Amino acid sequence: MRVVFLGAPGAGKGTQAERIVNERKIPQLSTGDMLRGAVTAGTPVGLQAKAVMESGGLVSDDIVVAIISDRIEEADCQNGFILDGFPRTVAQAEALDGLLKEKNLKLDAVIELVVDEGALISRIEKRVQETIAAGKPVRKDDDPEAFKQRLVVYREQTAPLSGFYAKSDRLKTVDGMMSINEVAQAIDALLDAV
Ligand code: AMP
């Protein structure tokens, strides 16, 4: 099963994706995690991506498309995957369609977690508090200024993806303001119907 999760930063994509990994035994492909890994490892991609990520901007389409293209070739993706944080621009969505077509694969579900923007700011503040309480380092792009910039970028570049997938009748939406369990149930119902 190949699934795309759409939604603003802080909408709960990562939380829901992690749960599905355990239940459906398919990997979560988070371009954000992969890029943070590249930054930590100091690879050429990481060096290129670091500043733009910290400021809340988007890494270039070419870089992330290449990362995903390689990653979905790996053995653990044979039975499918969950894309979390990719695509983030219409160009990336078109590239993904092209990549899958080349490999004779299709997307089974595109699910958008719809959330209220005001609530996102408090959710992210909570995430920062929990991270600090757990003694872990806080993501630089979770600071209030960078987070606001991520929301601006989301509105301008990523939100149009809803229209892109709706046009081809592939978009399903879930109310991301419900509890984590209720969101999980709604997602499961959509995935079970695939
Ligand atoms: P995330 O963990 O998904 O919130 O991603 C963190 C940061 O990584 C984003 O703010 C971007 O700078 C970068 N990033 C992650 N995925 C993408 C993508 N698909 N396209 C461009 N930049 C991305």
PDB file of C-alpha atoms and ligand atoms in Angstrom, residues 9-10 13 30-33 35-36 49 52-54 56-61 64 84-89 92 127 139 141 150, ligand 1:
ATOM      1  CA  PRO A   9       3.491  21.258   9.898  1.00  0.00           C
ATOM      2  CA  GLY A  10       2.267  20.009  13.275  1.00  0.00           C
ATOM      3  CA  LYS A  13       1.313  13.347   9.993  1.00  0.00           C
ATOM      4  CA  SER A  30       9.892  11.241   6.002  1.00  0.00           C
ATOM      5  CA  THR A  31      11.978  13.563   3.831  1.00  0.00           C
ATOM      6  CA  GLY A  32      12.359  15.811   6.900  1.00  0.00           C
ATOM      7  CA  ASP A  33      13.948  12.944   8.885  1.00  0.00           C
ATOM      8  CA  LEU A  35      17.316  15.557   5.470  1.00  0.00           C
ATOM      9  CA  ARG A  36      18.001  15.982   9.203  1.00  0.00           C
ATOM     10  CA  ALA A  49      19.993  21.830   3.068  1.00  0.00           C
ATOM     11  CA  VAL A  52      17.226  26.592   4.381  1.00  0.00           C
ATOM     12  CA  MET A  53      15.775  24.026   6.777  1.00  0.00           C
ATOM     13  CA  GLU A  54      16.678  26.064   9.835  1.00  0.00           C
ATOM     14  CA  GLY A  56      11.767  27.168   7.657  1.00  0.00           C
ATOM     15  CA  GLY A  57      12.149  27.241   3.852  1.00  0.00           C
ATOM     16  CA  LEU A  58      11.968  24.338   1.425  1.00  0.00           C
ATOM     17  CA  VAL A  59      14.894  22.332   0.115  1.00  0.00           C
ATOM     18  CA  SER A  60      14.999  22.224  -3.691  1.00  0.00           C
ATOM     19  CA  ASP A  61      12.654  19.875  -5.515  1.00  0.00           C
ATOM     20  CA  VAL A  64      14.114  15.711  -2.388  1.00  0.00           C
ATOM     21  CA  ASP A  84       5.293  11.911   5.259  1.00  0.00           C
ATOM     22  CA  GLY A  85       6.347  15.424   4.253  1.00  0.00           C
ATOM     23  CA  PHE A  86       6.715  14.597   0.567  1.00  0.00           C
ATOM     24  CA  PRO A  87       5.460  15.854  -1.856  1.00  0.00           C
ATOM     25  CA  ARG A  88       5.461  19.442  -0.644  1.00  0.00           C
ATOM     26  CA  THR A  89       5.118  21.274  -3.964  1.00  0.00           C
ATOM     27  CA  GLN A  92       7.236  17.254  -6.435  1.00  0.00           C
ATOM     28  CA  ARG A 127       5.930  19.560  21.122  1.00  0.00           C
ATOM     29  CA  ARG A 139      14.448  21.320  16.380  1.00  0.00           C
ATOM     30  CA  ASP A 141      12.785  25.063  12.895  1.00  0.00           C
ATOM     31  CA  ARG A 150       6.996  27.084   7.717  1.00  0.00           C
TER      32      ARG A 150
HETATM   33  P1  AMP B   1       9.477  18.108   8.320  1.00  0.00           P
HETATM   34  O1  AMP B   1      10.198  17.256   9.294  1.00  0.00           O
HETATM   35  O2  AMP B   1       8.648  17.313   7.344  1.00  0.00           O
HETATM   36  O3  AMP B   1       8.663  19.203   8.974  1.00  0.00           O
HETATM   37  O4  AMP B   1      10.585  18.842   7.429  1.00  0.00           O
HETATM   38  C1  AMP B   1      11.536  19.712   8.009  1.00  0.00           C
HETATM   39  C2  AMP B   1      12.171  20.588   6.937  1.00  0.00           C
HETATM   40  O5  AMP B   1      12.836  19.767   5.970  1.00  0.00           O
HETATM   41  C3  AMP B   1      11.192  21.412   6.118  1.00  0.00           C
HETATM   42  O6  AMP B   1      10.809  22.617   6.764  1.00  0.00           O
HETATM   43  C4  AMP B   1      12.007  21.653   4.847  1.00  0.00           C
HETATM   44  O7  AMP B   1      13.009  22.615   5.056  1.00  0.00           O
HETATM   45  C5  AMP B   1      12.696  20.314   4.660  1.00  0.00           C
HETATM   46  N1  AMP B   1      11.868  19.381   3.862  1.00  0.00           N
HETATM   47  C6  AMP B   1      11.310  18.220   4.286  1.00  0.00           C
HETATM   48  N2  AMP B   1      10.635  17.627   3.297  1.00  0.00           N
HETATM   49  C7  AMP B   1      10.741  18.440   2.218  1.00  0.00           C
HETATM   50  C8  AMP B   1      10.247  18.402   0.900  1.00  0.00           C
HETATM   51  N3  AMP B   1       9.468  17.395   0.467  1.00  0.00           N
HETATM   52  N4  AMP B   1      10.569  19.413   0.054  1.00  0.00           N
HETATM   53  C9  AMP B   1      11.356  20.426   0.463  1.00  0.00           C
HETATM   54  N5  AMP B   1      11.849  20.553   1.705  1.00  0.00           N
HETATM   55  C10 AMP B   1      11.553  19.562   2.584  1.00  0.00           C
END
